[in-house]
Amino acid sequence: MNYLSTRGAGAGERHTFSDILLGGLAKDGGLYLPAEYPRVTADELARWRTLPYADLAFEILSKFSDDIPAEDLRALTRKTYTAETYCHVRDDESAAQITPLKTLGVENGAPLSLLELSNGPTLAFKDMAMQLIGNLFEYALARHGETLNILGATSGDTGSAAEYAMRGKKGISVFMLSPHKKMSAFQTAQMYSLQDPNIFNIAVEGVFDDAQDIVKAVSNDHAFKAKYKIGTVNSINWARVVAQVVYYFKGYFAATKSNEERVSFTVPSGNFGNVCAGHIARMMGLPIEKLVVATNENDVLDEFFRTGIYRVRKAAETYHTSSPSMDISKASNFERFVFDLLGRDPARVLQLFRDVEEKGGFDLAASGDFARVKEFGFVSGRSSHEDRVDAIRDVFERYDTMIDTHTADGLKVAREHLQAGIPMIVLETAQPIKFGETIREALLREPERPAAFSGLESLPQRFEVLPADAQRVKDYIVANTSE
Ligand SMILES: *Cc1c(COP(=O)(O)O)cnc(C)c1O
């Protein structure tokens, strides 16, 4: 499998899965994609239907990473996708399914269900890919006798998923910046209670953007970056995207009886990483009818799928909402889809994303390309805080099921795209306990707390408070890196 950049640089070069595993953007600023999507045969689809999650993950990932020996990859997926790792909510036998499908009911003739992606250690869907990344990075570093310092900034979900994936991993340290005293007590406790010596929590005296700026400043110091082997695991990482393809297959098999049927998925979206994986599953031949992109008030993506206009939001137009993991001003994985939409023409992608940088967006409304969005199955919708509160209340009353605010965005939008006879699967991306305030508002009661998290906030915490100063962060990394 060869990988290429969406912006076309180095077109003649070969990049394997391992080559791009630890990196981020391609050197021309584009994103990596496979030179072509592997197609799944009818025989494979029939055989995959009954596989356990770890073995399904192996089958799918091996099509994208033929440079990793099969026995090694199988060992990695079996180590990653275990009932023990994905049992933090479930303690019944369905934990072994890793991503169980929860049936709600039939609405407008469409069977409606939730695909549970948030049973992992941090109770959000980012664990699905990040746990694999932890094992893949450890494996790849050991193979080449290398080490890595992962540097990141977080306002909650991503940072904790990265820490729980990397804790105790050989050759890897994590330096995670978070805004001091700005996260919820639950999120703070989740991260800061980790006692593993390779995890460093840095509480920056400032807001999230200050933390983000420090990460950029440190990464732009190329000499420092090379000497201290600084890397990242942000949402454009290809391995993260491809690991998410697996649960679209798993969800499809759970919702259907035969491979003749079609299903639709609704995906609560921010950076377009999750739904990009759905697009790839569809390109591989999984019978997906619609991919419904659900946004909150930060509706960059909904605007594009309705109008053909992609317009990056300014900071003042980026809202803090009750589904904060979808509060984005631009969607960092979107370029991957645009590349396919434009018939994989890197020169046009380069031009469009130059327009994004220079003019803040682009308009495909008049071009024939936008009409093709439908051929790719994409539709969209958005929701407001009120919609989320209504959805949480309605699902609780009607189906005795508590959902979080992000899943509520998905459910609200899913209901606008139901088709009789076609199962609609809403991706459940987080647990209600992470966003308790809105649960209390909607249901006048406390969110369910999984047993594994009782007393979390009273565990001892380990973190370092530093001023919002890149040099101080560098000094801290130096002091905590062994040569
Ligand atoms: C990250 C996240 C999302 C958005 O996923 P993208 O891949 O960025 O589109 C949605 N819900 C939750 C809970 C998340 O953590």
Short mmCIF file of C-alpha atoms and ligand atoms in Angstrom, two decimals:
data_model
loop_
_atom_site.label_atom_id
_atom_site.label_comp_id
_atom_site.label_asym_id
_atom_site.label_seq_id
_atom_site.Cartn_x
_atom_site.Cartn_y
_atom_site.Cartn_z
CA MET A 1 0.00 0.00 0.00
CA ASN A 2 1.44 3.34 -1.09
CA TYR A 3 0.34 6.65 0.43
CA LEU A 4 0.19 10.03 -1.26
CA SER A 5 -0.44 13.62 -0.21
CA THR A 6 -3.74 15.32 -1.01
CA ARG A 7 -1.67 18.27 -2.31
CA GLY A 8 0.47 16.23 -4.64
CA ALA A 9 4.07 16.83 -3.48
CA GLY A 10 6.46 13.92 -3.91
CA ALA A 11 3.98 12.16 -6.20
CA GLY A 12 6.58 9.70 -7.42
CA GLU A 13 7.82 8.76 -3.94
CA ARG A 14 6.82 5.71 -1.95
CA HIS A 15 5.37 6.12 1.53
CA THR A 16 4.39 3.00 3.45
CA PHE A 17 2.03 2.83 6.42
CA SER A 18 5.04 2.70 8.78
CA ASP A 19 6.58 5.76 7.09
CA ILE A 20 3.57 7.93 7.88
CA LEU A 21 2.59 6.30 11.20
CA LEU A 22 4.52 8.65 13.49
CA GLY A 23 4.21 11.77 11.34
CA GLY A 24 1.49 14.35 10.83
CA LEU A 25 1.03 16.45 7.71
CA ALA A 26 2.80 15.63 4.47
CA LYS A 27 5.64 18.05 3.75
CA ASP A 28 3.50 20.11 1.35
CA GLY A 29 0.92 20.63 4.10
CA GLY A 30 -1.46 18.02 2.67
CA LEU A 31 -2.86 14.93 4.34
CA TYR A 32 -1.92 11.36 3.53
CA LEU A 33 -4.35 8.98 1.85
CA PRO A 34 -3.87 5.55 0.29
CA ALA A 35 -3.07 5.69 -3.44
CA GLU A 36 -6.28 3.69 -3.85
CA TYR A 37 -8.87 2.30 -1.46
CA PRO A 38 -8.79 -1.48 -1.07
CA ARG A 39 -12.11 -3.05 -2.19
CA VAL A 40 -13.75 -5.69 -0.05
CA THR A 41 -15.01 -8.75 -1.92
CA ALA A 42 -18.39 -10.37 -1.27
CA ASP A 43 -16.56 -13.45 0.07
CA GLU A 44 -14.59 -11.35 2.53
CA LEU A 45 -17.68 -9.52 3.70
CA ALA A 46 -19.41 -12.87 4.29
CA ARG A 47 -16.43 -14.21 6.24
CA TRP A 48 -15.98 -11.02 8.31
CA ARG A 49 -19.59 -10.99 9.54
CA THR A 50 -18.91 -13.36 12.43
CA LEU A 51 -15.37 -12.32 13.37
CA PRO A 52 -14.57 -11.02 16.85
CA TYR A 53 -13.71 -7.31 16.86
CA ALA A 54 -9.93 -7.79 17.16
CA ASP A 55 -9.81 -10.13 14.17
CA LEU A 56 -12.07 -7.89 12.10
CA ALA A 57 -9.69 -5.04 12.95
CA PHE A 58 -6.79 -7.17 11.76
CA GLU A 59 -8.49 -7.97 8.42
CA ILE A 60 -9.28 -4.33 7.72
CA LEU A 61 -6.02 -2.80 8.93
CA SER A 62 -3.89 -5.35 7.09
CA LYS A 63 -5.29 -4.01 3.80
CA PHE A 64 -3.78 -0.62 4.64
CA SER A 65 -0.51 -1.70 6.28
CA ASP A 66 1.00 -4.53 4.24
CA ASP A 67 4.47 -3.49 5.42
CA ILE A 68 3.73 -4.74 8.94
CA PRO A 69 4.14 -8.54 9.24
CA ALA A 70 0.69 -10.15 9.56
CA GLU A 71 1.46 -12.03 12.76
CA ASP A 72 2.67 -8.80 14.41
CA LEU A 73 -0.43 -6.88 13.38
CA ARG A 74 -2.72 -9.64 14.58
CA ALA A 75 -0.95 -9.66 17.96
CA LEU A 76 -1.38 -5.87 18.17
CA THR A 77 -5.11 -5.89 17.43
CA ARG A 78 -5.69 -8.77 19.87
CA LYS A 79 -3.75 -6.93 22.57
CA THR A 80 -5.78 -3.76 21.92
CA TYR A 81 -9.39 -4.80 21.48
CA THR A 82 -10.06 -6.79 24.65
CA ALA A 83 -13.15 -6.96 26.83
CA GLU A 84 -10.96 -5.75 29.74
CA THR A 85 -10.09 -2.47 27.97
CA TYR A 86 -13.62 -1.78 26.70
CA CYS A 87 -15.55 -2.78 29.80
CA HIS A 88 -15.57 0.55 31.63
CA VAL A 89 -19.29 0.97 31.17
CA ARG A 90 -20.44 -2.56 30.49
CA ASP A 91 -19.84 -5.46 32.80
CA ASP A 92 -22.09 -7.89 30.95
CA GLU A 93 -21.16 -10.26 28.15
CA SER A 94 -21.63 -7.56 25.52
CA ALA A 95 -18.33 -5.98 26.65
CA ALA A 96 -16.66 -8.68 24.53
CA GLN A 97 -18.28 -7.16 21.45
CA ILE A 98 -16.17 -4.00 22.09
CA THR A 99 -18.74 -1.82 20.27
CA PRO A 100 -22.17 -3.31 21.11
CA LEU A 101 -25.20 -2.06 19.22
CA LYS A 102 -28.01 -0.76 21.43
CA THR A 103 -31.42 -0.95 19.75
CA LEU A 104 -33.74 1.94 20.57
CA GLY A 105 -36.87 1.34 18.45
CA VAL A 106 -38.44 1.86 15.05
CA GLU A 107 -39.15 5.45 14.00
CA ASN A 108 -40.76 6.35 10.65
CA GLY A 109 -40.22 2.74 9.61
CA ALA A 110 -36.47 2.91 10.27
CA PRO A 111 -34.86 0.76 12.99
CA LEU A 112 -32.91 3.22 15.14
CA SER A 113 -29.91 2.21 17.24
CA LEU A 114 -26.79 3.49 18.99
CA LEU A 115 -23.35 2.05 18.28
CA GLU A 116 -21.54 2.21 21.62
CA LEU A 117 -18.06 3.59 21.02
CA SER A 118 -17.44 4.97 24.47
CA ASN A 119 -16.89 1.90 26.64
CA GLY A 120 -13.10 2.44 26.75
CA PRO A 121 -10.92 3.83 29.56
CA THR A 122 -11.77 7.52 29.02
CA LEU A 123 -15.44 7.02 28.11
CA ALA A 124 -15.22 8.65 24.67
CA PHE A 125 -14.90 7.22 21.16
CA LYS A 126 -11.32 8.49 20.80
CA ASP A 127 -10.24 5.44 22.82
CA MET A 128 -11.26 3.24 19.87
CA ALA A 129 -8.34 4.43 17.75
CA MET A 130 -6.01 5.80 20.40
CA GLN A 131 -5.60 2.50 22.24
CA LEU A 132 -4.40 0.93 19.00
CA ILE A 133 -2.09 3.89 18.32
CA GLY A 134 -0.43 3.36 21.71
CA ASN A 135 0.41 -0.23 20.85
CA LEU A 136 1.38 0.57 17.23
CA PHE A 137 3.72 3.39 18.29
CA GLU A 138 5.39 1.23 20.94
CA TYR A 139 5.85 -1.53 18.37
CA ALA A 140 7.22 0.77 15.65
CA LEU A 141 9.62 2.56 18.00
CA ALA A 142 10.97 -0.71 19.41
CA ARG A 143 11.56 -2.02 15.88
CA HIS A 144 13.87 0.90 15.13
CA GLY A 145 15.29 1.37 18.64
CA GLU A 146 13.80 4.87 18.85
CA THR A 147 11.99 6.97 21.44
CA LEU A 148 9.29 9.63 21.18
CA ASN A 149 8.07 12.54 23.30
CA ILE A 150 4.44 13.23 22.50
CA LEU A 151 3.54 16.87 23.05
CA GLY A 152 -0.06 18.01 22.96
CA ALA A 153 -2.60 20.51 24.20
CA THR A 154 -6.06 19.47 25.31
CA SER A 155 -9.24 20.92 26.68
CA GLY A 156 -10.39 17.44 27.71
CA ASP A 157 -11.15 14.40 25.55
CA THR A 158 -8.17 14.05 23.24
CA GLY A 159 -5.54 14.52 25.92
CA SER A 160 -6.96 11.96 28.25
CA ALA A 161 -7.46 9.41 25.46
CA ALA A 162 -3.79 9.90 24.46
CA GLU A 163 -2.56 9.53 28.04
CA TYR A 164 -4.56 6.36 28.69
CA ALA A 165 -3.27 4.94 25.41
CA MET A 166 0.40 5.76 26.09
CA ARG A 167 0.65 5.09 29.84
CA GLY A 168 3.39 2.60 30.61
CA LYS A 169 4.43 2.28 26.94
CA LYS A 170 8.14 1.69 26.40
CA GLY A 171 10.04 4.43 24.57
CA ILE A 172 7.17 6.94 24.81
CA SER A 173 6.61 9.92 27.11
CA VAL A 174 3.60 12.22 26.99
CA PHE A 175 3.76 15.93 27.83
CA MET A 176 0.15 17.11 27.83
CA LEU A 177 -0.70 20.78 28.32
CA SER A 178 -4.09 21.73 29.68
CA PRO A 179 -5.51 25.06 30.85
CA HIS A 180 -5.07 25.31 34.64
CA LYS A 181 -8.40 25.05 36.48
CA LYS A 182 -10.44 25.29 33.26
CA MET A 183 -11.55 21.67 32.80
CA SER A 184 -14.40 19.93 34.59
CA ALA A 185 -13.55 18.19 37.89
CA PHE A 186 -14.17 14.84 36.22
CA GLN A 187 -11.93 15.53 33.22
CA THR A 188 -9.19 16.98 35.41
CA ALA A 189 -9.27 13.97 37.70
CA GLN A 190 -9.23 11.57 34.78
CA MET A 191 -5.95 12.99 33.51
CA TYR A 192 -4.20 14.16 36.63
CA SER A 193 -4.81 11.00 38.64
CA LEU A 194 -2.52 8.99 36.33
CA GLN A 195 0.62 8.09 38.27
CA ASP A 196 2.58 6.49 35.42
CA PRO A 197 6.12 7.91 35.29
CA ASN A 198 5.94 8.43 31.49
CA ILE A 199 2.89 10.72 31.69
CA PHE A 200 3.47 14.42 32.42
CA ASN A 201 0.49 16.68 32.95
CA ILE A 202 1.33 20.37 32.59
CA ALA A 203 -1.32 22.79 33.84
CA VAL A 204 -0.71 26.02 31.94
CA GLU A 205 -1.71 29.28 33.60
CA GLY A 206 -3.95 30.46 30.76
CA VAL A 207 -6.69 29.26 28.44
CA PHE A 208 -6.67 26.40 25.94
CA ASP A 209 -5.41 28.65 23.13
CA ASP A 210 -2.35 29.57 25.20
CA ALA A 211 -1.58 25.88 25.63
CA GLN A 212 -2.09 25.32 21.90
CA ASP A 213 0.22 28.24 21.05
CA ILE A 214 2.97 26.77 23.20
CA VAL A 215 2.71 23.45 21.36
CA LYS A 216 3.01 25.31 18.05
CA ALA A 217 5.99 27.36 19.29
CA VAL A 218 7.84 24.27 20.52
CA SER A 219 7.07 22.35 17.29
CA ASN A 220 8.34 25.27 15.21
CA ASP A 221 11.71 25.12 16.95
CA HIS A 222 12.98 22.49 14.53
CA ALA A 223 16.30 21.93 16.29
CA PHE A 224 14.58 21.32 19.63
CA LYS A 225 11.96 19.16 17.98
CA ALA A 226 14.58 16.93 16.37
CA LYS A 227 16.86 16.73 19.42
CA TYR A 228 14.05 15.84 21.82
CA LYS A 229 12.09 13.70 19.33
CA ILE A 230 8.88 15.66 19.71
CA GLY A 231 5.80 14.16 18.04
CA THR A 232 2.03 14.52 18.18
CA VAL A 233 -1.09 12.37 17.93
CA ASN A 234 -3.67 14.78 16.59
CA SER A 235 -6.79 13.93 14.66
CA ILE A 236 -5.17 14.03 11.21
CA ASN A 237 -3.01 11.02 12.07
CA TRP A 238 -3.81 8.48 9.36
CA ALA A 239 -3.64 5.44 11.65
CA ARG A 240 -6.26 7.01 13.89
CA VAL A 241 -8.60 7.48 10.96
CA VAL A 242 -8.15 3.98 9.60
CA ALA A 243 -8.60 2.33 13.02
CA GLN A 244 -12.06 3.93 13.10
CA VAL A 245 -13.09 2.23 9.85
CA VAL A 246 -13.43 -1.05 11.75
CA TYR A 247 -16.51 -0.15 13.79
CA TYR A 248 -18.50 0.86 10.72
CA PHE A 249 -18.18 -2.75 9.55
CA LYS A 250 -18.93 -4.06 13.04
CA GLY A 251 -22.00 -1.82 13.32
CA TYR A 252 -23.20 -2.84 9.87
CA PHE A 253 -23.00 -6.54 10.74
CA ALA A 254 -24.82 -6.00 14.04
CA ALA A 255 -27.69 -4.08 12.41
CA THR A 256 -28.29 -6.41 9.44
CA LYS A 257 -28.93 -10.07 8.74
CA SER A 258 -27.41 -10.25 5.27
CA ASN A 259 -24.86 -8.37 3.21
CA GLU A 260 -27.58 -7.42 0.72
CA GLU A 261 -28.97 -4.83 3.15
CA ARG A 262 -27.99 -1.18 3.38
CA VAL A 263 -27.68 0.98 6.51
CA SER A 264 -27.12 4.65 7.30
CA PHE A 265 -24.84 6.13 9.94
CA THR A 266 -25.14 9.45 11.75
CA VAL A 267 -21.87 10.82 13.10
CA PRO A 268 -21.53 13.64 15.67
CA SER A 269 -18.74 15.56 13.94
CA GLY A 270 -16.05 18.13 14.64
CA ASN A 271 -12.75 17.57 12.87
CA PHE A 272 -14.31 15.13 10.37
CA GLY A 273 -12.07 12.26 11.57
CA ASN A 274 -14.85 9.91 12.59
CA VAL A 275 -17.09 10.39 9.56
CA CYS A 276 -14.04 10.31 7.26
CA ALA A 277 -13.58 6.72 8.44
CA GLY A 278 -17.21 6.06 7.43
CA HIS A 279 -16.48 7.48 3.99
CA ILE A 280 -13.51 5.13 3.66
CA ALA A 281 -15.63 2.13 4.74
CA ARG A 282 -18.12 3.08 2.02
CA MET A 283 -15.36 3.47 -0.57
CA MET A 284 -14.17 -0.04 0.37
CA GLY A 285 -17.59 -1.34 -0.57
CA LEU A 286 -19.51 -1.50 2.72
CA PRO A 287 -23.21 -1.04 1.76
CA ILE A 288 -23.77 2.34 3.39
CA GLU A 289 -26.79 4.32 2.20
CA LYS A 290 -26.19 7.67 3.90
CA LEU A 291 -23.48 9.23 5.99
CA VAL A 292 -25.19 11.90 8.06
CA VAL A 293 -22.84 14.58 9.37
CA ALA A 294 -24.23 16.08 12.59
CA THR A 295 -22.79 19.33 13.94
CA ASN A 296 -23.68 21.56 16.86
CA GLU A 297 -23.88 25.37 16.58
CA ASN A 298 -20.37 25.25 15.11
CA ASP A 299 -21.81 24.30 11.75
CA VAL A 300 -18.90 24.67 9.32
CA LEU A 301 -19.54 21.17 7.97
CA ASP A 302 -23.33 21.41 7.88
CA GLU A 303 -23.02 24.62 5.90
CA PHE A 304 -20.77 22.93 3.37
CA PHE A 305 -22.97 19.88 2.87
CA ARG A 306 -26.06 22.07 2.47
CA THR A 307 -24.59 24.82 0.27
CA GLY A 308 -21.19 23.87 -1.14
CA ILE A 309 -19.56 26.74 0.73
CA TYR A 310 -16.70 25.95 3.11
CA ARG A 311 -16.06 28.87 5.39
CA VAL A 312 -13.61 28.70 8.30
CA ARG A 313 -14.89 30.49 11.38
CA LYS A 314 -13.03 33.22 13.24
CA ALA A 315 -12.36 32.80 16.95
CA ALA A 316 -15.24 35.15 17.81
CA GLU A 317 -17.63 33.01 15.71
CA THR A 318 -16.55 29.77 17.36
CA TYR A 319 -18.97 29.00 20.14
CA HIS A 320 -18.42 27.21 23.45
CA THR A 321 -21.29 24.76 23.52
CA SER A 322 -22.57 21.95 25.70
CA SER A 323 -21.08 19.45 23.21
CA PRO A 324 -17.56 20.92 23.48
CA SER A 325 -15.67 18.20 21.62
CA MET A 326 -17.40 19.39 18.44
CA ASP A 327 -16.53 23.08 18.94
CA ILE A 328 -14.30 23.61 15.93
CA SER A 329 -13.60 26.54 13.62
CA LYS A 330 -12.34 24.35 10.77
CA ALA A 331 -12.44 20.60 10.19
CA SER A 332 -8.89 19.32 9.97
CA ASN A 333 -9.66 16.03 8.18
CA PHE A 334 -12.08 17.54 5.66
CA GLU A 335 -9.35 17.87 3.01
CA ARG A 336 -9.28 14.06 2.74
CA PHE A 337 -12.88 14.02 1.53
CA VAL A 338 -12.43 17.05 -0.73
CA PHE A 339 -9.60 15.17 -2.47
CA ASP A 340 -11.97 12.32 -3.33
CA LEU A 341 -14.84 14.67 -4.20
CA LEU A 342 -12.65 16.44 -6.76
CA GLY A 343 -11.72 13.15 -8.41
CA ARG A 344 -8.35 13.09 -6.62
CA ASP A 345 -6.95 16.17 -8.35
CA PRO A 346 -4.12 17.42 -6.07
CA ALA A 347 -3.63 20.68 -7.99
CA ARG A 348 -7.22 21.74 -7.30
CA VAL A 349 -7.01 20.66 -3.66
CA LEU A 350 -3.86 22.74 -3.28
CA GLN A 351 -5.63 25.75 -4.77
CA LEU A 352 -8.74 25.35 -2.60
CA PHE A 353 -6.81 25.05 0.64
CA ARG A 354 -4.62 27.97 -0.37
CA ASP A 355 -7.92 29.87 -0.66
CA VAL A 356 -8.79 28.67 2.84
CA GLU A 357 -5.56 30.18 4.15
CA GLU A 358 -5.79 33.39 2.16
CA LYS A 359 -9.53 34.06 1.92
CA GLY A 360 -10.93 31.92 4.72
CA GLY A 361 -12.76 29.41 2.55
CA PHE A 362 -13.98 28.28 -0.85
CA ASP A 363 -17.23 27.87 -2.76
CA LEU A 364 -17.99 24.75 -4.77
CA ALA A 365 -21.69 25.55 -5.19
CA ALA A 366 -21.44 26.39 -8.86
CA SER A 367 -19.08 23.59 -9.78
CA GLY A 368 -20.28 20.20 -10.92
CA ASP A 369 -18.28 18.64 -8.09
CA PHE A 370 -20.68 19.71 -5.39
CA ALA A 371 -23.51 17.77 -7.00
CA ARG A 372 -21.39 14.64 -6.50
CA VAL A 373 -21.62 15.00 -2.70
CA LYS A 374 -24.81 12.92 -2.93
CA GLU A 375 -23.05 10.15 -4.82
CA PHE A 376 -20.81 9.83 -1.78
CA GLY A 377 -23.88 9.45 0.45
CA PHE A 378 -23.32 12.63 2.45
CA VAL A 379 -26.11 14.68 4.04
CA SER A 380 -26.02 16.84 7.17
CA GLY A 381 -27.79 18.76 9.89
CA ARG A 382 -27.08 20.82 12.99
CA SER A 383 -28.46 21.16 16.48
CA SER A 384 -28.67 23.70 19.27
CA HIS A 385 -28.36 23.39 23.02
CA GLU A 386 -32.15 23.21 23.24
CA ASP A 387 -32.24 20.39 20.70
CA ARG A 388 -29.70 18.44 22.76
CA VAL A 389 -31.66 18.88 25.96
CA ASP A 390 -34.85 17.76 24.17
CA ALA A 391 -33.14 14.73 22.64
CA ILE A 392 -31.62 13.64 25.97
CA ARG A 393 -35.00 13.93 27.66
CA ASP A 394 -36.89 12.21 24.86
CA VAL A 395 -34.53 9.23 24.60
CA PHE A 396 -34.57 8.83 28.36
CA GLU A 397 -38.35 8.88 28.57
CA ARG A 398 -39.04 6.83 25.48
CA TYR A 399 -36.23 4.27 25.61
CA ASP A 400 -34.96 4.43 29.20
CA THR A 401 -31.50 5.28 27.84
CA MET A 402 -29.23 8.12 28.93
CA ILE A 403 -27.16 9.72 26.18
CA ASP A 404 -24.49 12.42 26.31
CA THR A 405 -24.68 15.80 24.58
CA HIS A 406 -22.62 14.77 21.51
CA THR A 407 -24.69 11.66 20.90
CA ALA A 408 -27.75 13.90 21.36
CA ASP A 409 -26.55 16.11 18.49
CA GLY A 410 -26.35 12.94 16.41
CA LEU A 411 -29.76 11.67 17.40
CA LYS A 412 -31.47 14.96 16.66
CA VAL A 413 -29.99 15.12 13.17
CA ALA A 414 -30.47 11.39 12.50
CA ARG A 415 -34.20 11.82 12.95
CA GLU A 416 -34.23 14.30 10.04
CA HIS A 417 -32.81 11.68 7.68
CA LEU A 418 -34.69 8.47 8.48
CA GLN A 419 -35.76 6.29 5.54
CA ALA A 420 -38.30 3.49 5.98
CA GLY A 421 -36.66 0.07 5.97
CA ILE A 422 -33.10 1.35 6.29
CA PRO A 423 -31.52 0.93 9.73
CA MET A 424 -30.12 4.18 11.12
CA ILE A 425 -27.11 3.77 13.40
CA VAL A 426 -26.15 6.78 15.52
CA LEU A 427 -22.57 6.69 16.77
CA GLU A 428 -22.47 7.13 20.53
CA THR A 429 -19.31 9.14 21.06
CA ALA A 430 -19.19 9.75 24.83
CA GLN A 431 -20.76 8.81 28.15
CA PRO A 432 -23.19 11.16 29.92
CA ILE A 433 -21.03 11.29 33.08
CA LYS A 434 -18.52 13.44 31.16
CA PHE A 435 -21.09 16.18 30.57
CA GLY A 436 -23.10 16.10 33.76
CA GLU A 437 -24.28 19.68 33.75
CA THR A 438 -26.53 19.22 30.71
CA ILE A 439 -27.81 15.88 32.00
CA ARG A 440 -28.90 17.60 35.21
CA GLU A 441 -30.57 20.33 33.17
CA ALA A 442 -32.42 17.85 30.94
CA LEU A 443 -33.31 15.13 33.43
CA LEU A 444 -33.08 16.83 36.83
CA ARG A 445 -30.90 13.98 38.00
CA GLU A 446 -27.26 12.95 38.15
CA PRO A 447 -25.73 11.12 35.17
CA GLU A 448 -25.01 7.43 35.57
CA ARG A 449 -21.51 6.89 36.91
CA PRO A 450 -19.83 3.65 35.79
CA ALA A 451 -18.55 1.70 38.80
CA ALA A 452 -14.93 1.96 37.65
CA PHE A 453 -15.11 5.74 38.20
CA SER A 454 -16.49 5.94 41.71
CA GLY A 455 -14.35 8.25 43.83
CA LEU A 456 -12.28 9.37 40.81
CA GLU A 457 -12.18 13.01 41.92
CA SER A 458 -10.68 12.16 45.30
CA LEU A 459 -7.69 10.20 43.97
CA PRO A 460 -4.28 11.85 44.40
CA GLN A 461 -3.35 14.04 41.42
CA ARG A 462 0.01 14.47 39.73
CA PHE A 463 0.62 17.62 37.66
CA GLU A 464 2.96 20.57 37.26
CA VAL A 465 1.69 24.16 37.06
CA LEU A 466 3.70 26.29 34.61
CA PRO A 467 3.25 29.84 33.28
CA ALA A 468 2.10 30.19 29.64
CA ASP A 469 5.69 30.38 28.44
CA ALA A 470 7.11 28.07 25.75
CA GLN A 471 10.64 28.27 27.17
CA ARG A 472 9.49 27.03 30.57
CA VAL A 473 7.74 24.11 28.89
CA LYS A 474 10.89 23.29 26.91
CA ASP A 475 12.96 23.38 30.11
CA TYR A 476 10.49 21.01 31.72
CA ILE A 477 10.72 18.57 28.80
CA VAL A 478 14.52 18.68 28.91
CA ALA A 479 14.56 18.07 32.66
CA ASN A 480 12.25 15.06 32.27
CA THR A 481 13.86 13.39 29.25
CA SER A 482 16.60 10.85 29.77
CA GLU A 483 19.30 10.92 27.10
C1 LIG B 1 -13.75 14.23 19.15
C2 LIG B 1 -15.19 14.03 19.44
C3 LIG B 1 -16.18 14.23 18.44
C4 LIG B 1 -15.84 14.71 17.04
O1 LIG B 1 -15.15 13.76 16.28
P1 LIG B 1 -14.34 14.20 14.97
O2 LIG B 1 -13.58 12.99 14.56
O3 LIG B 1 -13.44 15.33 15.40
O4 LIG B 1 -15.33 14.63 13.96
C5 LIG B 1 -17.50 13.97 18.77
N1 LIG B 1 -17.85 13.58 20.02
C6 LIG B 1 -16.93 13.39 20.99
C7 LIG B 1 -17.39 12.99 22.34
C8 LIG B 1 -15.57 13.60 20.74
O5 LIG B 1 -14.67 13.41 21.72
#
